[in-house]
Coordinates of N, CA and C in Angstrom, one line a residue:
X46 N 11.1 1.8 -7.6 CA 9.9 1.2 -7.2 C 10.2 0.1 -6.2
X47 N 9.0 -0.4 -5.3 CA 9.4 -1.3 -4.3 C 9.3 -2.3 -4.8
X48 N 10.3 -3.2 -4.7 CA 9.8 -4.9 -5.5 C 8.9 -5.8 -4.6
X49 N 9.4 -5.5 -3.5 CA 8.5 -6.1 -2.3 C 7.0 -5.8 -2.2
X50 N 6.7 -4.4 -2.7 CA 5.4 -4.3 -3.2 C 4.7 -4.7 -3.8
X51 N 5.4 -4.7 -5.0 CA 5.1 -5.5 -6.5 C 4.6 -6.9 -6.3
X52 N 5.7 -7.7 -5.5 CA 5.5 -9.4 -5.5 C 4.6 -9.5 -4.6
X53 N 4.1 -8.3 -3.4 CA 3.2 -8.4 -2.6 C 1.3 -8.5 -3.8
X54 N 1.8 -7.3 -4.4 CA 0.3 -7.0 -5.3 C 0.1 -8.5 -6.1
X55 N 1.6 -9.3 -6.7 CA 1.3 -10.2 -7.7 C 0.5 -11.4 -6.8
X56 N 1.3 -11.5 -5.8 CA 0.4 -12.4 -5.1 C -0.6 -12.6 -4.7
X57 N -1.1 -11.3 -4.4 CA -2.7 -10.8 -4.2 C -3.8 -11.0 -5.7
X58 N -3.3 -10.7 -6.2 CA -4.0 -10.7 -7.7 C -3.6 -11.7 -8.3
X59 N -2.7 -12.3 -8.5 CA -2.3 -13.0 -9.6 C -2.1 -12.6 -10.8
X60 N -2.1 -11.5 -11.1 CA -1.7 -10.7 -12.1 C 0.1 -10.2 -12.3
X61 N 0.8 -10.5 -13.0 CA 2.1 -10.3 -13.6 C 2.4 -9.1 -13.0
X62 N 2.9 -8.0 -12.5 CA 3.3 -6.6 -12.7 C 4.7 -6.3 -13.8
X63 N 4.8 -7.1 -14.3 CA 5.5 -6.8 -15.8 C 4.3 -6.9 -17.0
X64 N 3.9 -7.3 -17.0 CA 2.8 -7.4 -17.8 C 2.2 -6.1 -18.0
X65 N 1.5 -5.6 -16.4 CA 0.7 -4.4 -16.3 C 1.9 -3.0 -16.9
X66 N 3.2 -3.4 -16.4 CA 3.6 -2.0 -16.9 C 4.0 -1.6 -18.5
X67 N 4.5 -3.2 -18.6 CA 4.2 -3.0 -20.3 C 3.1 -2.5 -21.1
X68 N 1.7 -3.0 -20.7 CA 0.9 -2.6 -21.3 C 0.6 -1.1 -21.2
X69 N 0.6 -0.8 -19.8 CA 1.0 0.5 -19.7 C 1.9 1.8 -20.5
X70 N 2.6 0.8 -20.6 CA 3.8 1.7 -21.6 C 2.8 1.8 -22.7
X71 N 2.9 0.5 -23.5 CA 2.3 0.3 -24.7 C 1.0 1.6 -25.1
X72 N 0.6 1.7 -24.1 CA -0.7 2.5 -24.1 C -0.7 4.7 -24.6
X73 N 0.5 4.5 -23.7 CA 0.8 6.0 -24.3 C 0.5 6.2 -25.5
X74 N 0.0 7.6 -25.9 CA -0.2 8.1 -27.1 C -1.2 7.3 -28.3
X75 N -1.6 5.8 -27.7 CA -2.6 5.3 -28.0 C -3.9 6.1 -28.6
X76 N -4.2 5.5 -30.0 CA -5.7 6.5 -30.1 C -6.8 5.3 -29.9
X77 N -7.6 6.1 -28.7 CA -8.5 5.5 -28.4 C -10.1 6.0 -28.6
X78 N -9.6 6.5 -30.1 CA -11.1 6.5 -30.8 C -10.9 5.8 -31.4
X79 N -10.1 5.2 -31.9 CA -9.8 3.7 -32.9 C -10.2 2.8 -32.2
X80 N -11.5 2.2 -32.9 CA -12.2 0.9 -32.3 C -11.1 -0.6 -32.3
X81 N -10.2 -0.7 -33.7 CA -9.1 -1.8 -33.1 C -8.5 -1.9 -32.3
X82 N -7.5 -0.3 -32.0 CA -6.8 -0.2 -30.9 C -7.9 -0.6 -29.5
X83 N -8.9 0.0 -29.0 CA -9.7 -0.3 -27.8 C -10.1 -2.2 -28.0
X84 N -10.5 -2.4 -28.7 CA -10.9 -3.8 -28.4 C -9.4 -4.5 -28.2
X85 N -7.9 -4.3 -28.9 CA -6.7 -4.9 -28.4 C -6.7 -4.8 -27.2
X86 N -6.8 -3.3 -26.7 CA -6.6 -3.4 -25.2 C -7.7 -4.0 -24.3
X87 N -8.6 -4.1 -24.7 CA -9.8 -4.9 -23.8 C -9.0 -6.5 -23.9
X88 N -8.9 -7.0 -25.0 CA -8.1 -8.7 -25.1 C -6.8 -8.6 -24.3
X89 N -6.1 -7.5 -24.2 CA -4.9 -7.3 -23.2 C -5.2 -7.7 -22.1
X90 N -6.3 -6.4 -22.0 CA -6.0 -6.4 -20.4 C -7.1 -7.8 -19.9
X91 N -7.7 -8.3 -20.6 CA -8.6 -9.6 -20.3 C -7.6 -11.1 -20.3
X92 N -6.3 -10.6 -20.9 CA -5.1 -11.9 -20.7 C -5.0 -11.7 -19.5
X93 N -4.3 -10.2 -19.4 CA -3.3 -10.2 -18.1 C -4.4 -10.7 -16.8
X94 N -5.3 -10.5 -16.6 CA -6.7 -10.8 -15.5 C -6.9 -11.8 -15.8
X95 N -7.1 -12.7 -16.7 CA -7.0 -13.8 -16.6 C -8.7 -13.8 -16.4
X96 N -9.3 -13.3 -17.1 CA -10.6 -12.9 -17.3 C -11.4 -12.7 -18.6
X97 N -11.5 -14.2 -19.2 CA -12.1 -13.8 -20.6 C -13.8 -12.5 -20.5
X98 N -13.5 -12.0 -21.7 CA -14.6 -10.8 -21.9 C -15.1 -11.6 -23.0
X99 N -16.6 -11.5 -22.9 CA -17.4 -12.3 -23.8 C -17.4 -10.8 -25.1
X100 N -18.0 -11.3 -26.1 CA -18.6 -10.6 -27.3 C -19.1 -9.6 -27.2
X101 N -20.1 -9.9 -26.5 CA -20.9 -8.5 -25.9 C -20.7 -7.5 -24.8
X102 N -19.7 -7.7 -23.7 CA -19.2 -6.8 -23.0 C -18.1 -5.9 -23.9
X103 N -17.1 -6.5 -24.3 CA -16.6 -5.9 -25.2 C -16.9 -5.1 -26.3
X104 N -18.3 -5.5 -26.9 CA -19.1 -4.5 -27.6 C -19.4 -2.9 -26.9
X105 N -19.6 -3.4 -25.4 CA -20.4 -2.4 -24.5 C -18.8 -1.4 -24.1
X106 N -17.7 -2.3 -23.8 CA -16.4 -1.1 -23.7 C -16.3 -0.1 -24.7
X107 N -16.5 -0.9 -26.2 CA -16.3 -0.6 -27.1 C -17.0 0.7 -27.3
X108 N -18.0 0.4 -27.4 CA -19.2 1.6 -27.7 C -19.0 2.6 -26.4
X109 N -18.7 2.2 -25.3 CA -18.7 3.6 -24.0 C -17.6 4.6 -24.3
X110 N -16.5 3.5 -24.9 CA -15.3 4.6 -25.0 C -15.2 5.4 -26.4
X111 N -15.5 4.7 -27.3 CA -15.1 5.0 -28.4 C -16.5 5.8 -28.9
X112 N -17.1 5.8 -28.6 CA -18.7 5.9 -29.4 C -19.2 7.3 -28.7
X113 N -19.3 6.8 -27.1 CA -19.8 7.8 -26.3 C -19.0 8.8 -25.5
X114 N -17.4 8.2 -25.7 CA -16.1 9.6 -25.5 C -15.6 9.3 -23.8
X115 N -16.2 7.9 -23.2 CA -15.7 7.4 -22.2 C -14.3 7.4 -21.8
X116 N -13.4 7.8 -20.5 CA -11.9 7.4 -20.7 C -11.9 6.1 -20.5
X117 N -10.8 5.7 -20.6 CA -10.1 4.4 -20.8 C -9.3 4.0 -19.6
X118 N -9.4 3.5 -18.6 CA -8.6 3.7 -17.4 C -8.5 2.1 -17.0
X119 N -7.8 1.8 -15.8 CA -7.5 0.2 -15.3 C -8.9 0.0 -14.6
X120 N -9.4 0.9 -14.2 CA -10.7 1.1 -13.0 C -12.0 0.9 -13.6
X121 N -12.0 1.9 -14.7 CA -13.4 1.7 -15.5 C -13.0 0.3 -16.2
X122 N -12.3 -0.4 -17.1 CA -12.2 -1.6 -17.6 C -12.6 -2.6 -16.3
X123 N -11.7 -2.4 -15.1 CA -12.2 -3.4 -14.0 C -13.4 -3.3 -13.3
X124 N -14.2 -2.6 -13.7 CA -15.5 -2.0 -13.1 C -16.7 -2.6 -14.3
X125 N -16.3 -2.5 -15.6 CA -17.0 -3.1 -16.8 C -16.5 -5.1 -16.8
X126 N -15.6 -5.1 -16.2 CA -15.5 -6.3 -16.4 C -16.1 -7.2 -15.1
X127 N -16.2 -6.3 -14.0 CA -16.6 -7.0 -12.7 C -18.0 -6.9 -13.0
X128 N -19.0 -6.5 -14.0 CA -20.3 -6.3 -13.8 C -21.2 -7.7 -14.8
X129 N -20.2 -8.0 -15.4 CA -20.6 -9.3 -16.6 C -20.9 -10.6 -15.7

């Protein structure tokens, strides 16, 4: 991987890219019809962004993915969190 990429992206975002790939890892094989597993990763990925998710968006991840069979992806989360 390029590191010069990486510390380009961190600087742009402010986001860790050790962070993102761990969580990444962590996520494999994840069941994400388990409403605790999905709300951990919504609190994850709302560390790493540096973006608290109130009560009620997190309800609404909650229920799209798990309830209504939504995927789980960096895009849809960043798309549900850019709309609060």
């Amino acid at each position: 991987m390029d590191n010069k990429f990486f510390k380009n992206m961190e600087s742009k975002t402010g986001v860790n890219m050790k962070d993102v790939f761990e969580l990444a890892s962590s996520l494999q094989g994840a069941n994400f019809k388990d409403e605790a597993t999905v709300r951990n990763v919504i609190k994850r990925v709302s560390q790493i962004a540096n973006k608290p998710v109130n009560k009620e968006t997190e309800d609404k991840i909650v229920q799209s993915i798990v309830k209504d069979g939504n995927k789980l992806d960096f895009g849809t989360l960043a798309e549900m969190l850019n709309k609060k």
